[in-house]
Coordinates of C-alpha atoms and ligand atoms in Angstrom, one line a residue:
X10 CA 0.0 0.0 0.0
X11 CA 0.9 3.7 -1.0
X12 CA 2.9 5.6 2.1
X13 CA 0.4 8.3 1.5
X14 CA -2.8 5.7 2.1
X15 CA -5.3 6.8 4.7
X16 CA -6.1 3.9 6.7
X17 CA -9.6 3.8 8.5
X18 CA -8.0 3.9 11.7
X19 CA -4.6 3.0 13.2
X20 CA -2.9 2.8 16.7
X21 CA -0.6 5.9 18.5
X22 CA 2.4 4.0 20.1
X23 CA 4.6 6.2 21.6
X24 CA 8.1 5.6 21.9
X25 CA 8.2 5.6 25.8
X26 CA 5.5 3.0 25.4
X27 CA 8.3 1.2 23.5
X28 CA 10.8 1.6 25.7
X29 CA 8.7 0.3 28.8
X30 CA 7.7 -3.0 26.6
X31 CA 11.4 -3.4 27.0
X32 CA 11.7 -3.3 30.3
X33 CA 9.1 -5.6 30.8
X34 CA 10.4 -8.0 28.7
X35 CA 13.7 -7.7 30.2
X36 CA 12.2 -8.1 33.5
X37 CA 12.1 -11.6 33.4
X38 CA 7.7 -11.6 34.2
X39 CA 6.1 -11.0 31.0
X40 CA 2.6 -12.8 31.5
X41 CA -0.5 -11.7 34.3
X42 CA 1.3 -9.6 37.3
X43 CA 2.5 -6.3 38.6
X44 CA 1.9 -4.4 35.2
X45 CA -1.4 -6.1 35.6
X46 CA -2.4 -5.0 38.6
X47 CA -1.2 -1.6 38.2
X48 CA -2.9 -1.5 35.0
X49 CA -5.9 -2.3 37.5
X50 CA -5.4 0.1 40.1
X51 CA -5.3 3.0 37.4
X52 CA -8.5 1.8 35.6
X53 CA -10.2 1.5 38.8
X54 CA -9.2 5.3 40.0
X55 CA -10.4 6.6 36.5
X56 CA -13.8 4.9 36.9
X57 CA -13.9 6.6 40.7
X58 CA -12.7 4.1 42.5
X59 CA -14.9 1.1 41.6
X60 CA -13.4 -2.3 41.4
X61 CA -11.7 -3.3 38.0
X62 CA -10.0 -6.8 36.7
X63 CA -8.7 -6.7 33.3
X64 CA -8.6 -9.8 31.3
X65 CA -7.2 -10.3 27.5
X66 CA -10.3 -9.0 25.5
X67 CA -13.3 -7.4 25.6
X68 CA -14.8 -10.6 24.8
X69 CA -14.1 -12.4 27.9
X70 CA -14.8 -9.1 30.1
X71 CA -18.4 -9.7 28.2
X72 CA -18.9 -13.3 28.9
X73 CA -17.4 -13.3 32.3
X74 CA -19.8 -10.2 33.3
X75 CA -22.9 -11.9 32.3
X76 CA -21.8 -14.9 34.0
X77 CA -21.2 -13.0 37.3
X78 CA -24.9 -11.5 36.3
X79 CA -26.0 -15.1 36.6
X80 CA -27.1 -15.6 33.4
X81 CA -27.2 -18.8 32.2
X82 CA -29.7 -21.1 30.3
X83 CA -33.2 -20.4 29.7
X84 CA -32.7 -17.0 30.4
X85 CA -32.8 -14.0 27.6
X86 CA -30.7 -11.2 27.2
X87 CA -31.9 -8.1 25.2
X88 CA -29.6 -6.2 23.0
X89 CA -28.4 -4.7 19.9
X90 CA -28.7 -6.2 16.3
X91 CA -26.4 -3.0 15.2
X92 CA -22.6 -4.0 16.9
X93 CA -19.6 -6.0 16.5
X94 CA -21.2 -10.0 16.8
X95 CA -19.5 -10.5 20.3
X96 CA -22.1 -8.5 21.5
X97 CA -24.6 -11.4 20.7
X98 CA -22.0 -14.6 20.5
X99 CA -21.5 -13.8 24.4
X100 CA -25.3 -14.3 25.1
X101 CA -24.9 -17.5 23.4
X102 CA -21.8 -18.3 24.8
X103 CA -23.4 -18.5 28.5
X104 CA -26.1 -20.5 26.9
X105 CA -29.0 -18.0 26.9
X106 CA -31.0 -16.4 24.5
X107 CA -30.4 -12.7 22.5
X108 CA -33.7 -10.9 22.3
X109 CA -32.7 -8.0 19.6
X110 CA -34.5 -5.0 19.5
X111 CA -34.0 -2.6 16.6
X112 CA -32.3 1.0 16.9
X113 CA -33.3 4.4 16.7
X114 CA -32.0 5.2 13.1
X115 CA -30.6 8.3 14.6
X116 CA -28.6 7.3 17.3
X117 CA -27.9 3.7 15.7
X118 CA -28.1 2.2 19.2
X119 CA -31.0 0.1 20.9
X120 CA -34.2 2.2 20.9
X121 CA -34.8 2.3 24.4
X122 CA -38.7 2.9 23.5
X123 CA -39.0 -0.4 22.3
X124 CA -37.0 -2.3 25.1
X125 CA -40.3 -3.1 27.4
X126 CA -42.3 -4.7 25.1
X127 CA -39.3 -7.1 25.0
X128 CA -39.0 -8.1 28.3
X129 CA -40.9 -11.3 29.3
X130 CA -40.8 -13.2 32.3
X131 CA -37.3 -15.0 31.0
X132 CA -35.7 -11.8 30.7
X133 CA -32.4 -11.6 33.0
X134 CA -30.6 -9.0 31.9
X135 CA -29.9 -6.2 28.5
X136 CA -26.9 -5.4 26.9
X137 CA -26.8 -1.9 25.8
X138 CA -24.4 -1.0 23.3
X139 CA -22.6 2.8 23.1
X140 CA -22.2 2.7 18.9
X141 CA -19.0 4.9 17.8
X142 CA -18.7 5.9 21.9
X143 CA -22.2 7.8 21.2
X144 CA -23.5 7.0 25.0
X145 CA -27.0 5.5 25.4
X146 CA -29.2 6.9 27.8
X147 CA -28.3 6.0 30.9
X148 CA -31.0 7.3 33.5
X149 CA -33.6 5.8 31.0
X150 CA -31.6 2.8 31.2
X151 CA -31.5 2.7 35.0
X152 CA -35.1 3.2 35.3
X153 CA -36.1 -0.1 32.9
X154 CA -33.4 -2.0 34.6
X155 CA -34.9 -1.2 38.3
X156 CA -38.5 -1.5 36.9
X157 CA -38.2 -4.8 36.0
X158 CA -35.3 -6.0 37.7
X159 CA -32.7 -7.0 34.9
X160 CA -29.2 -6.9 35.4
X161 CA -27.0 -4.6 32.8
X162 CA -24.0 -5.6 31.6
X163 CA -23.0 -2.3 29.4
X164 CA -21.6 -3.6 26.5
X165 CA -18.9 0.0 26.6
X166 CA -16.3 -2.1 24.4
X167 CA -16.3 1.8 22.0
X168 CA -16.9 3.6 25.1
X169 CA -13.9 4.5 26.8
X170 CA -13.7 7.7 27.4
X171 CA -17.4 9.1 26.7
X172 CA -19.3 10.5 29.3
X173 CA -22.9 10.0 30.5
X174 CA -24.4 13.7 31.8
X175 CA -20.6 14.5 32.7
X176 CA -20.1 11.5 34.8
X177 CA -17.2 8.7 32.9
X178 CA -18.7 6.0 31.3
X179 CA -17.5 3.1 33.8
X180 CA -17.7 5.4 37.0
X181 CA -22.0 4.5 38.1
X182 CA -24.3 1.4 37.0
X183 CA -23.8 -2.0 37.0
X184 CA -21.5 -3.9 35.8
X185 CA -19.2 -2.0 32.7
X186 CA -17.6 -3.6 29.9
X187 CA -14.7 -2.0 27.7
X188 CA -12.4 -3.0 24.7
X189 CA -8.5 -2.4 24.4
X190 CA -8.0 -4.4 20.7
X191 CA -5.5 -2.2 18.6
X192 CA -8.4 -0.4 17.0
X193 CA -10.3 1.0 20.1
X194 CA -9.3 4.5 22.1
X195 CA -7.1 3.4 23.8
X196 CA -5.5 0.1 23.2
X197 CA -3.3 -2.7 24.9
X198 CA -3.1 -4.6 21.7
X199 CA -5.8 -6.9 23.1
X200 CA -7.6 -6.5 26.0
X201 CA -10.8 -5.6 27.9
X202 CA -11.6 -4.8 31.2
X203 CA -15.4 -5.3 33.5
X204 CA -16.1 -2.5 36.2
X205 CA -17.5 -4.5 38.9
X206 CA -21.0 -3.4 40.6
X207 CA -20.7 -3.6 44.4
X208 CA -22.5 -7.0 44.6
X209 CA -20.1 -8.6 42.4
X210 CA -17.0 -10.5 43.9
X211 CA -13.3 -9.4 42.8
X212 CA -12.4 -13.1 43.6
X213 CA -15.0 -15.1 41.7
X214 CA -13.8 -12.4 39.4
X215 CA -10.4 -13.7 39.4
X216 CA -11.4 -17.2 38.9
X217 CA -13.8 -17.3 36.2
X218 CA -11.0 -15.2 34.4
X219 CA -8.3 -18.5 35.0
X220 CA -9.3 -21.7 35.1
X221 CA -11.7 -21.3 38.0
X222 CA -8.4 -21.6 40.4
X223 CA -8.8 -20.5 43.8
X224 CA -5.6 -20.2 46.0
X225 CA -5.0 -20.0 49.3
X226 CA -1.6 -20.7 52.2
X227 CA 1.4 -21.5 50.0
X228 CA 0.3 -24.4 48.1
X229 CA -2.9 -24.9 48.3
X230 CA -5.1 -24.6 44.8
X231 CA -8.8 -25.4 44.5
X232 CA -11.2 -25.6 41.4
X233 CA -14.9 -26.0 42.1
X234 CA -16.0 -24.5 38.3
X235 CA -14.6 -24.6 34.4
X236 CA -13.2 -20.9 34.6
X237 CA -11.9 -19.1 31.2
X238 CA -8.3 -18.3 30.1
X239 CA -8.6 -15.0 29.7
X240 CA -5.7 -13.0 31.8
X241 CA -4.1 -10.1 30.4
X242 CA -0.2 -10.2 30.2
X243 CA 2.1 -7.7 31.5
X244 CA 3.6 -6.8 28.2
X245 CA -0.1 -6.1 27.1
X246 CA -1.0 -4.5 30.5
X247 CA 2.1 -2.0 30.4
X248 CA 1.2 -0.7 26.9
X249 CA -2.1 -0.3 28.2
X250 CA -0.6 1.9 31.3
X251 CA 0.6 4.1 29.0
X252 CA -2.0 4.8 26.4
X253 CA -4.1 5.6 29.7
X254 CA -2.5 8.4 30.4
X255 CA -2.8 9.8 26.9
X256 CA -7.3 9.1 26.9
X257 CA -8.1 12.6 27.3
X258 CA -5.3 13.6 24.7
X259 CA -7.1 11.2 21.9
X260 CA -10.5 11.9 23.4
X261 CA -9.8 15.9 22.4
X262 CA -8.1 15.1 19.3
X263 CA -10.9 13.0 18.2
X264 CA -13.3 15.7 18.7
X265 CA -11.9 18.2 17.0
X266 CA -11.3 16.0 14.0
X267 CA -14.8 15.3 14.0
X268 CA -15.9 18.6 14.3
X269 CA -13.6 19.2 11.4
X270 CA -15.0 16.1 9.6
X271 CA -18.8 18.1 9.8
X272 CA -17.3 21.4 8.5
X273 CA -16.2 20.0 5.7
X274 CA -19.0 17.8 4.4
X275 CA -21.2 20.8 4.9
X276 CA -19.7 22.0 2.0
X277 CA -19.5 19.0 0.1
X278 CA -22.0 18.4 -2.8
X279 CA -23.4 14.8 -1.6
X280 CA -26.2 13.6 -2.2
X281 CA -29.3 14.0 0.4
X282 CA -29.4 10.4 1.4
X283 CA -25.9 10.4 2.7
X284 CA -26.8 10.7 6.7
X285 CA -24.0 11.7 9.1
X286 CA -23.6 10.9 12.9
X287 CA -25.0 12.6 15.4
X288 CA -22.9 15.6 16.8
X289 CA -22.6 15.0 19.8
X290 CA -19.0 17.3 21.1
X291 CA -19.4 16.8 24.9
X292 CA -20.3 13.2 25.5
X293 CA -19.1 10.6 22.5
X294 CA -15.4 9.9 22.2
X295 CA -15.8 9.9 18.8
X296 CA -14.5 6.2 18.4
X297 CA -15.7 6.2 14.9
X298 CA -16.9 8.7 12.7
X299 CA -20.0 7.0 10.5
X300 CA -22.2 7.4 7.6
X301 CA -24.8 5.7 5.6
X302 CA -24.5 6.0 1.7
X303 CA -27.7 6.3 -0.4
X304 CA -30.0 2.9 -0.7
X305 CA -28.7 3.7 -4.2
X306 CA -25.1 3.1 -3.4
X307 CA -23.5 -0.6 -3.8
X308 CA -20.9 0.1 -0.8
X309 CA -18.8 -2.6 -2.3
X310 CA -18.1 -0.1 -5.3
X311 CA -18.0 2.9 -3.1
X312 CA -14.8 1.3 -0.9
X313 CA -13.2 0.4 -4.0
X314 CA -13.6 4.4 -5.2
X315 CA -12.5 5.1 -2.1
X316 CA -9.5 2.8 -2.1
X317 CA -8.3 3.6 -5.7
X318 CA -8.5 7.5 -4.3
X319 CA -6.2 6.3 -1.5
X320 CA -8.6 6.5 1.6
X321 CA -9.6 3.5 3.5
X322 CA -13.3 2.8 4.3
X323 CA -14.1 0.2 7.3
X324 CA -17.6 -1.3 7.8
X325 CA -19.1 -1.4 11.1
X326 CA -21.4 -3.6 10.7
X327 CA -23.6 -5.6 9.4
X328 CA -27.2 -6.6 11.4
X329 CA -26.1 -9.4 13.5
X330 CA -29.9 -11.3 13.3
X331 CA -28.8 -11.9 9.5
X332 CA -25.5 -13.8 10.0
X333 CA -26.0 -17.7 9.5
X334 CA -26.1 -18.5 13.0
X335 CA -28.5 -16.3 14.3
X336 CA -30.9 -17.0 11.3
X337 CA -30.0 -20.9 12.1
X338 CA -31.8 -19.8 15.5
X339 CA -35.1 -18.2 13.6
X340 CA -33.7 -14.6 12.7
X341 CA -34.2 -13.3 9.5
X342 CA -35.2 -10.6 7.2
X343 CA -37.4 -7.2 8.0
X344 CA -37.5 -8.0 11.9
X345 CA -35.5 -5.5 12.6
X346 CA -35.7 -3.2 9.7
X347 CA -33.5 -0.1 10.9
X348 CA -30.7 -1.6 11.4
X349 CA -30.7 -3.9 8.5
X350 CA -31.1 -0.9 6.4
X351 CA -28.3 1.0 8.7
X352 CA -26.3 -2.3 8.6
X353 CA -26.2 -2.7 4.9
X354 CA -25.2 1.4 4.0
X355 CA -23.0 2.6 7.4
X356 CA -18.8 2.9 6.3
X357 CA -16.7 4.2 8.8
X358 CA -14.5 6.9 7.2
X359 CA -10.7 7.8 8.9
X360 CA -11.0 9.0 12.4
X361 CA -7.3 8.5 14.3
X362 CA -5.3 10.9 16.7
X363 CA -2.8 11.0 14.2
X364 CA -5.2 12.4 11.3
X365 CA -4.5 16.1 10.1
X366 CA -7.1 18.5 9.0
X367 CA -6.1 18.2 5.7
X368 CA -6.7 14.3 5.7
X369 CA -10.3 14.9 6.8
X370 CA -11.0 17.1 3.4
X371 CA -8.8 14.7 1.5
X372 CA -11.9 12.4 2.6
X373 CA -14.3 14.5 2.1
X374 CA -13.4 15.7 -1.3
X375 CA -12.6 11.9 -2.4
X376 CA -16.7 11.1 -1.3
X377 CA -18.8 12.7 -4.0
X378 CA -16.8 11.1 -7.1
X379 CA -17.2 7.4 -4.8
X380 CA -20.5 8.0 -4.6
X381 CA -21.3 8.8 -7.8
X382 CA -18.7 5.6 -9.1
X383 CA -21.0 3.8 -6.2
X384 CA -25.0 4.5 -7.7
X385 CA -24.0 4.1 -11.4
Ligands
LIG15 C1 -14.5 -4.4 20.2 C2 -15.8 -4.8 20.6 C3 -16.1 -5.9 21.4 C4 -15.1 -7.0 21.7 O1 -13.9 -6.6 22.1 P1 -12.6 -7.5 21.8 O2 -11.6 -6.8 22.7 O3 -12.3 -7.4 20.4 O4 -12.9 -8.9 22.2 C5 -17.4 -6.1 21.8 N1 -18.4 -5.2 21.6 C6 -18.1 -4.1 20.8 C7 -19.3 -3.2 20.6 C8 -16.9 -3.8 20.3 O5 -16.7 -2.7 19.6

């Protein structure tokens, strides 16, 4: 690929970041330990002082949440059908049932107006989703959660970083999930992290993330449950240390890019179709910067216009309810027709700390001719 190619998104290493990855691995402890636990203590002071335990995706932070949430089989979970899949494979993973209910076309995340005449007597707990870091409501969300007693597991995997009403996303609620993969905010090359709610124990914490081992004098070890293998290493845990302290840094950078991004397409000739995100300066971290082409628009054709004009175009994402597997389970077509029509036109155009100005109108000048190329 072209030096000059603008990539939809890509990580901000620093060099001290490398140098402390050297130290680690000179250390002579490179897997789960003091970087880990540091890496704890630092989340856990960001979210207020909550109880944090990092693990090696956001994945297992998911699954290991709704576990400690007691869901299991026979149980339903309502979410999203607009999200990365893990949102959904996690429900299935803990051998419950997803309940989807469609979006608000606005937003793009759950429409919390439809949420109650979801809930049925199986109903254990919902999965909110913060698409792009664009926070969902979280006093409505409280209110159906105490209502009718379901657990939340916030599925905040984009969200680190926004902010709810000026309070962190992570710092109230129950129990928080985020994402450090290489493409989120902040990263730790994999990695994910649960905020714990007060009724939640550290410890069982601990052991569902290894094995289920429990530990105790100097020898003893215990197992009384088939616990994951999902601990987060120190090498990974140290980068994550580091990009920490650079969050509000991105989170600023981001915003002003995005701000930038709206000035520009406002003068842009595009077509009226074309929706753009909701802008939203205070609260969203701006993890991704989205828009939905024209119905007219084959999105295929409009990366490869992209592409050829040197600008990379990612897709987040597809309708979950019309992968194989979900339709295997009795999913299909026009359920959930927001975010099937959402899901088939939304491209994620270049949003990174590292972006200039001038990349944001090299997108933006690159979109009508794409467009055009696109609905021919
Ligand atoms: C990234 C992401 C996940 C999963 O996180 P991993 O660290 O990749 O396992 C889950 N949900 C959403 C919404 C995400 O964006």
């Amino acid at each position: 690929m072209s030096p000059d190619f603008l990539p939809f998104t890509r990580p901000d290493i620093d060099e001290d970041t490398i140098a402390a990855v050297g130290e680690v691995l000179r250390s002579g402890w490179i897997t789960t330990g003091p970087q880990a636990r540091a890496f704890e203590a630092e989340l856990s002071a960001w979210c207020g002082g909550r109880e944090v335990r990092v693990f090696n995706s956001g994945t297992a932070a998911l699954e290991i949440a709704l576990r400690l949430a007691r869901v299991g089989p026979g149980d339903e979970v309502i979410t999203t059908p607009l999200s990365w899949v893990a949102t959904a494979n996690v429900i299935l993973a803990v051998g419950a049932r997803p309940v989807f209910v469609d979006i608000d076309p606005v937003t793009r995340n759950i429409d919390l107006d439809r949420v109650e005449a979801a809930i049925t007597s199986a109903t254990r707990a919902i999965i909110p989703v913060d698409l792009a870091g664009l926070p969902v409501d979280r006093n409505r969300l409280e209110s159906i959660a105490r209502q009718y007693r379901l657990r939340v597991v916030e599925d905040a995997c984009q969200a680190f970083g926004t902010t709810w009403q000026g309070r962190r996303i992570g710092a109230a609620g129950d129990f928080t999930c985020f994402s450090f993969h290489a493409n989120k905010n902040i990263t730790s090359t994999e990695g994910g992290a649960i905020v714990l709610p007060a009724d939640a124990s550290p410890e069982e914490t601990e052991r569902w993330r290894l094995q289920g081992v429990l530990r105790s004098g100097e020898d003893q070890i215990d197992v009384e449950f088939v616990g994951e293998k999902a601990n987060l290493t120190d090498v990974a845990a140290c980068i994550g240390r580091h990009q920490l302290k650079r969050l509000d840094a991105f989170t600023e950078r981001r915003r002003t890019l995005a701000r930038h991004y709206f000035s520009s397409l406002a003068s842009t000739a595009l077509p009226d179709r074309f929706e753009q995100p909701v802008a939203d300066f205070v609260q969203s971290n701006w993890h991704m910067f989205q828009c939905v082409l024209p119905a007219s628009a084959r999105r295929p054709d409009f990366i490869r216009a992209m592409r050829e004009q040197g600008i990379g175009i990612g897709v987040h994402y597809p309708a979950i309810h019309l992968f194989t597997l979900y339709r295997k389970l009795g999913f299909g077509e026009g359920q959930f027709p927001h975010a099937e029509r959402i899901g088939r036109g939304i491209v994620t155009l270049p949003l990174f700390p590292r972006m200039t100005e001038a990349d944001v109108e090299r997108v933006c000048a690159a979109l009508p001719r794409a467009i055009e190329e696109a609905s021919r």
